CSV table of C-alpha atoms in Angstrom, one decimal:
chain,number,residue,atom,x,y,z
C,13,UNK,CA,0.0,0.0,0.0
C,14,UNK,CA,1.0,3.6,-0.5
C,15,UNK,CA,0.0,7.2,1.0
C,16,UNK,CA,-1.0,8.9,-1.9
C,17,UNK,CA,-0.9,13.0,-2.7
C,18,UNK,CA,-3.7,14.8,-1.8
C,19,UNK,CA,-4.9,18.2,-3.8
C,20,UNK,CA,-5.1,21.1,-2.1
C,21,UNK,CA,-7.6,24.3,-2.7
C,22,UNK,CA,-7.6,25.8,-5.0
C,23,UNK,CA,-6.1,23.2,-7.4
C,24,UNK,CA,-8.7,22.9,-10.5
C,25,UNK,CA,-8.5,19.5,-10.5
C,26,UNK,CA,-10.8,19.4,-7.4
C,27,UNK,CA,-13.2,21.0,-9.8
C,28,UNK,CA,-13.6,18.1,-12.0
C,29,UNK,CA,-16.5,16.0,-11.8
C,30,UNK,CA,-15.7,12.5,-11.6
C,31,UNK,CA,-16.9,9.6,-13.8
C,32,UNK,CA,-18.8,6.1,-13.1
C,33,UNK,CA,-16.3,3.4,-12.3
C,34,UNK,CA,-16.9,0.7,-14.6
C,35,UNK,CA,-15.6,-2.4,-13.5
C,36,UNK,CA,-14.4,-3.3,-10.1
C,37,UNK,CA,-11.1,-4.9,-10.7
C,38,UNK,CA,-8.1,-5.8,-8.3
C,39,UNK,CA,-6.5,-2.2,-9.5
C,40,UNK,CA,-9.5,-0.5,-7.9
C,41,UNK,CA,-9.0,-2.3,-5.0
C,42,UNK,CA,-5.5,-1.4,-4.9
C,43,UNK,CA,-6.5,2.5,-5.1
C,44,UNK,CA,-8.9,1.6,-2.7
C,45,UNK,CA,-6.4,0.3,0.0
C,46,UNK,CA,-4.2,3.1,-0.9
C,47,UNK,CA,-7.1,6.0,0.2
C,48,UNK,CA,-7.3,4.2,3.4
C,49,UNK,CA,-4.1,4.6,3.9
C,50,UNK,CA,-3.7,7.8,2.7
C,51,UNK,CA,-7.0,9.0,4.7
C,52,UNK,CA,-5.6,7.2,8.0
C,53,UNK,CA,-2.0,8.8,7.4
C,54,UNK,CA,-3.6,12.2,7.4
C,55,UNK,CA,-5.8,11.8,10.4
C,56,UNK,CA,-8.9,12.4,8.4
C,57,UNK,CA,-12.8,10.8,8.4
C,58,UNK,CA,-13.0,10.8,4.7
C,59,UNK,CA,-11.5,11.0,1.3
C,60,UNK,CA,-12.8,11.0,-2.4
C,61,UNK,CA,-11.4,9.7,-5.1
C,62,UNK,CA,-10.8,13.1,-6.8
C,63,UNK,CA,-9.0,14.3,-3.7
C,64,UNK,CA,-6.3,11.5,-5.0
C,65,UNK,CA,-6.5,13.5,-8.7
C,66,UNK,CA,-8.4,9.8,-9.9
C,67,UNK,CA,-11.8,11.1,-11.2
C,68,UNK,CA,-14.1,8.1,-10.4
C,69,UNK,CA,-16.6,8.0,-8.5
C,70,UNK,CA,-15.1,6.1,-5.1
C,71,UNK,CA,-14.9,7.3,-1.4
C,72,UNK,CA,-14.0,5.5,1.9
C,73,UNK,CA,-14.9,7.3,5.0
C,74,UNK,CA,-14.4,6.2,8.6
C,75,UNK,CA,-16.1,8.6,11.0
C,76,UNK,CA,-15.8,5.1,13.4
C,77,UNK,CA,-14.5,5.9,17.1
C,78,UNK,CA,-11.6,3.8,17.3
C,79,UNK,CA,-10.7,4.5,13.2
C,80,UNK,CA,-11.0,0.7,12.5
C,81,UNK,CA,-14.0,0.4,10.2
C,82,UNK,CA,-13.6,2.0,7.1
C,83,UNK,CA,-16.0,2.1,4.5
C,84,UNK,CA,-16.2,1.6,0.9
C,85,UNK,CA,-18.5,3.6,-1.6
C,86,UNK,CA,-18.2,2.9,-5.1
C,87,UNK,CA,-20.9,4.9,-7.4
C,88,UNK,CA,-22.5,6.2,-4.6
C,89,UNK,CA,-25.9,8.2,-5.0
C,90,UNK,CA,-27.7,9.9,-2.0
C,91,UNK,CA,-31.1,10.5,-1.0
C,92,UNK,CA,-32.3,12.6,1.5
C,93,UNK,CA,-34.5,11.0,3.8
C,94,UNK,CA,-34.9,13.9,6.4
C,95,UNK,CA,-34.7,17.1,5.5
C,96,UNK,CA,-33.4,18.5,9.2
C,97,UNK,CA,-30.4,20.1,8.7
C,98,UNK,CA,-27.6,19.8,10.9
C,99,UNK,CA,-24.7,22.6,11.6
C,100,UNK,CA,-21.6,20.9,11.8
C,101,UNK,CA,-17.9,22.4,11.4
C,102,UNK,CA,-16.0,20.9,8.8
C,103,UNK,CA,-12.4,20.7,7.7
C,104,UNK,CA,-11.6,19.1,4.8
C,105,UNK,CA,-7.9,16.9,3.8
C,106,UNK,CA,-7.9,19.3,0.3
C,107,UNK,CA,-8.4,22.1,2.7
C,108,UNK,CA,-6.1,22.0,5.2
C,109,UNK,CA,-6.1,23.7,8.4
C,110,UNK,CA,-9.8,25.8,7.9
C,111,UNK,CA,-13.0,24.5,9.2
C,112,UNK,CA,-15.8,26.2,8.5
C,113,UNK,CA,-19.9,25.6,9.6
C,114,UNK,CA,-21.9,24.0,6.8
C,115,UNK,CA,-25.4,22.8,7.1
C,116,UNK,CA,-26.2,19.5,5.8
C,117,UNK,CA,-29.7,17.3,6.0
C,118,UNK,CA,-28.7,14.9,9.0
C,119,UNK,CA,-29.9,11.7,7.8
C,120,UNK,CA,-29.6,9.8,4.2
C,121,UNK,CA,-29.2,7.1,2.1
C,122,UNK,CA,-26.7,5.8,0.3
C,123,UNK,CA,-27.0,2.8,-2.7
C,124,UNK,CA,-24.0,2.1,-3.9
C,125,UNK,CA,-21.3,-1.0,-4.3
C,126,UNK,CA,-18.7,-2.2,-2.0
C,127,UNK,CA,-14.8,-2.9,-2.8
C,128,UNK,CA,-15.8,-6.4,-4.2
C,129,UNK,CA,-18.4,-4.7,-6.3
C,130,UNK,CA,-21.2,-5.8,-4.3
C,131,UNK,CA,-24.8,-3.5,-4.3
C,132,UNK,CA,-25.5,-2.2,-0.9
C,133,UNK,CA,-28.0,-0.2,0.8
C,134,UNK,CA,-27.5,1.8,3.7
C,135,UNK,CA,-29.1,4.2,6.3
C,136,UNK,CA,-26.2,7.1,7.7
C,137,UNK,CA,-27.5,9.5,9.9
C,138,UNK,CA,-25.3,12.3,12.1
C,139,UNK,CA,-21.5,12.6,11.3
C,140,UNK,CA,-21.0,9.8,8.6
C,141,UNK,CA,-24.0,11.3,6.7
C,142,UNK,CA,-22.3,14.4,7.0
C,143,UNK,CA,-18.9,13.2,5.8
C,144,UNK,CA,-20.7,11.0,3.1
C,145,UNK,CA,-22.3,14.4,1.6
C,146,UNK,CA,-19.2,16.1,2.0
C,147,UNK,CA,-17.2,13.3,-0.1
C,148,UNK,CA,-19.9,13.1,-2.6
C,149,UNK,CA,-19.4,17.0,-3.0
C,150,UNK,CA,-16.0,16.4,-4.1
C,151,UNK,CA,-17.1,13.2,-6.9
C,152,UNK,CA,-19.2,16.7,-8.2
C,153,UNK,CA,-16.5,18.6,-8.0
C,154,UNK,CA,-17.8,20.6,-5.3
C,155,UNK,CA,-15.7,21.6,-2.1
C,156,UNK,CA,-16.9,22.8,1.5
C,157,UNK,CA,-15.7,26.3,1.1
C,158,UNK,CA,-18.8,26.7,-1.9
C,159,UNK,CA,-21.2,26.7,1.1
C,160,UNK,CA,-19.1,29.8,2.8
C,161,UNK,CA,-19.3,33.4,1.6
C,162,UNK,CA,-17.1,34.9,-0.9
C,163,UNK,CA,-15.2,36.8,1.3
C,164,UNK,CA,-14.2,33.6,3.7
C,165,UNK,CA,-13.4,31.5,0.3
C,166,UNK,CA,-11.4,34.0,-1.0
C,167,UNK,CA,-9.2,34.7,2.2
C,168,UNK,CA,-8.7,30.7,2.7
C,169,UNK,CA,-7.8,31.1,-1.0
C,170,UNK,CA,-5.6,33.3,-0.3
C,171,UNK,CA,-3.5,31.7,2.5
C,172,UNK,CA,-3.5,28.0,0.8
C,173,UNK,CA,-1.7,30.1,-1.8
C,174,UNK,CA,0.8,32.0,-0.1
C,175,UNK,CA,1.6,28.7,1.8
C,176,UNK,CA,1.9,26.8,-1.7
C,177,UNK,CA,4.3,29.7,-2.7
C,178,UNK,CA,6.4,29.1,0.5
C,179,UNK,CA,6.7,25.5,0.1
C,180,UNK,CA,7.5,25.7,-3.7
């Protein structure tokens, strides 16, 4: 397994909206072990696929409480099956450093398959269904800081930049 890189705002390739994965073949399920990795290695709940600057549609999250059950989405699609919003602060691995409040409906489903390509249903309710939305956001090219105002993108913008620049 490998840590892979992870793309940092405002990189456009975090813009690009990522494709159906077609088959589910032993090189997915080597990318697959190496997001877990890469998500464990830097301490985070979640990753997409795009994050990894691989545009399918694959995430693994693992919002567990002792970070030893990660999950597997591959094609995921989500529907909303309570419309209560929930404010949560969230940080993001492609956004390093800022966390900012975003509202998102608290509980949801997910159909999708599993790293053997298996169809699954679930029910995700609270912080997973939070981190699921969030990683699906990224499959649509979509990041957390798109539910912030202008002015609060645009200074985290700015510093992700600048600290680019310095390690460059």
């Amino acid at each position: 397994m490998a840590v892979l890189d992870i793309l940092e705002f405002p990189d456009p390739r975090l813009r690009t909206v990522a494709k159906p994965v077609e088959v589910v073949d032993d090189a997915l399920r080597s990318l697959i072990d190496n997001m877990i990795e890469t998500m464990y290695a830097a301490s985070g709940i979640g990753l997409a696929a795009t994050q990894v600057n691989v545009h399918q549609r694959l995430l693994v999250l693992d919002t567990s409480e002792d970070r030893d059950t990660p999950m597997v989405f591959v094609n995921p699609v989500v529907t909303i099956l309570d419309d209560t919003l929930g404010s949560y602060d969230e940080g993001c691995l492609s956004v390093p450093g800022f966390y900012e409040e975003v509202n998102r409906p608290q509980t949801v489903r997910v159909d999708a398959m599993g790293r053997d390509g298996e169809a699954f249903s679930m029910e995700l309710d609270g912080l997973a269904a939070i981190c699921l939305q969030h990683e699906i956001d990224h499959l649509d090219g979509k990041l957390f800081v798109d539910y912030i105002s202008p002015l609060k993108r645009n200074r985290i913008r700015s510093k992700l930049e600048k600290a680019h620049r310095l390690r460059a």
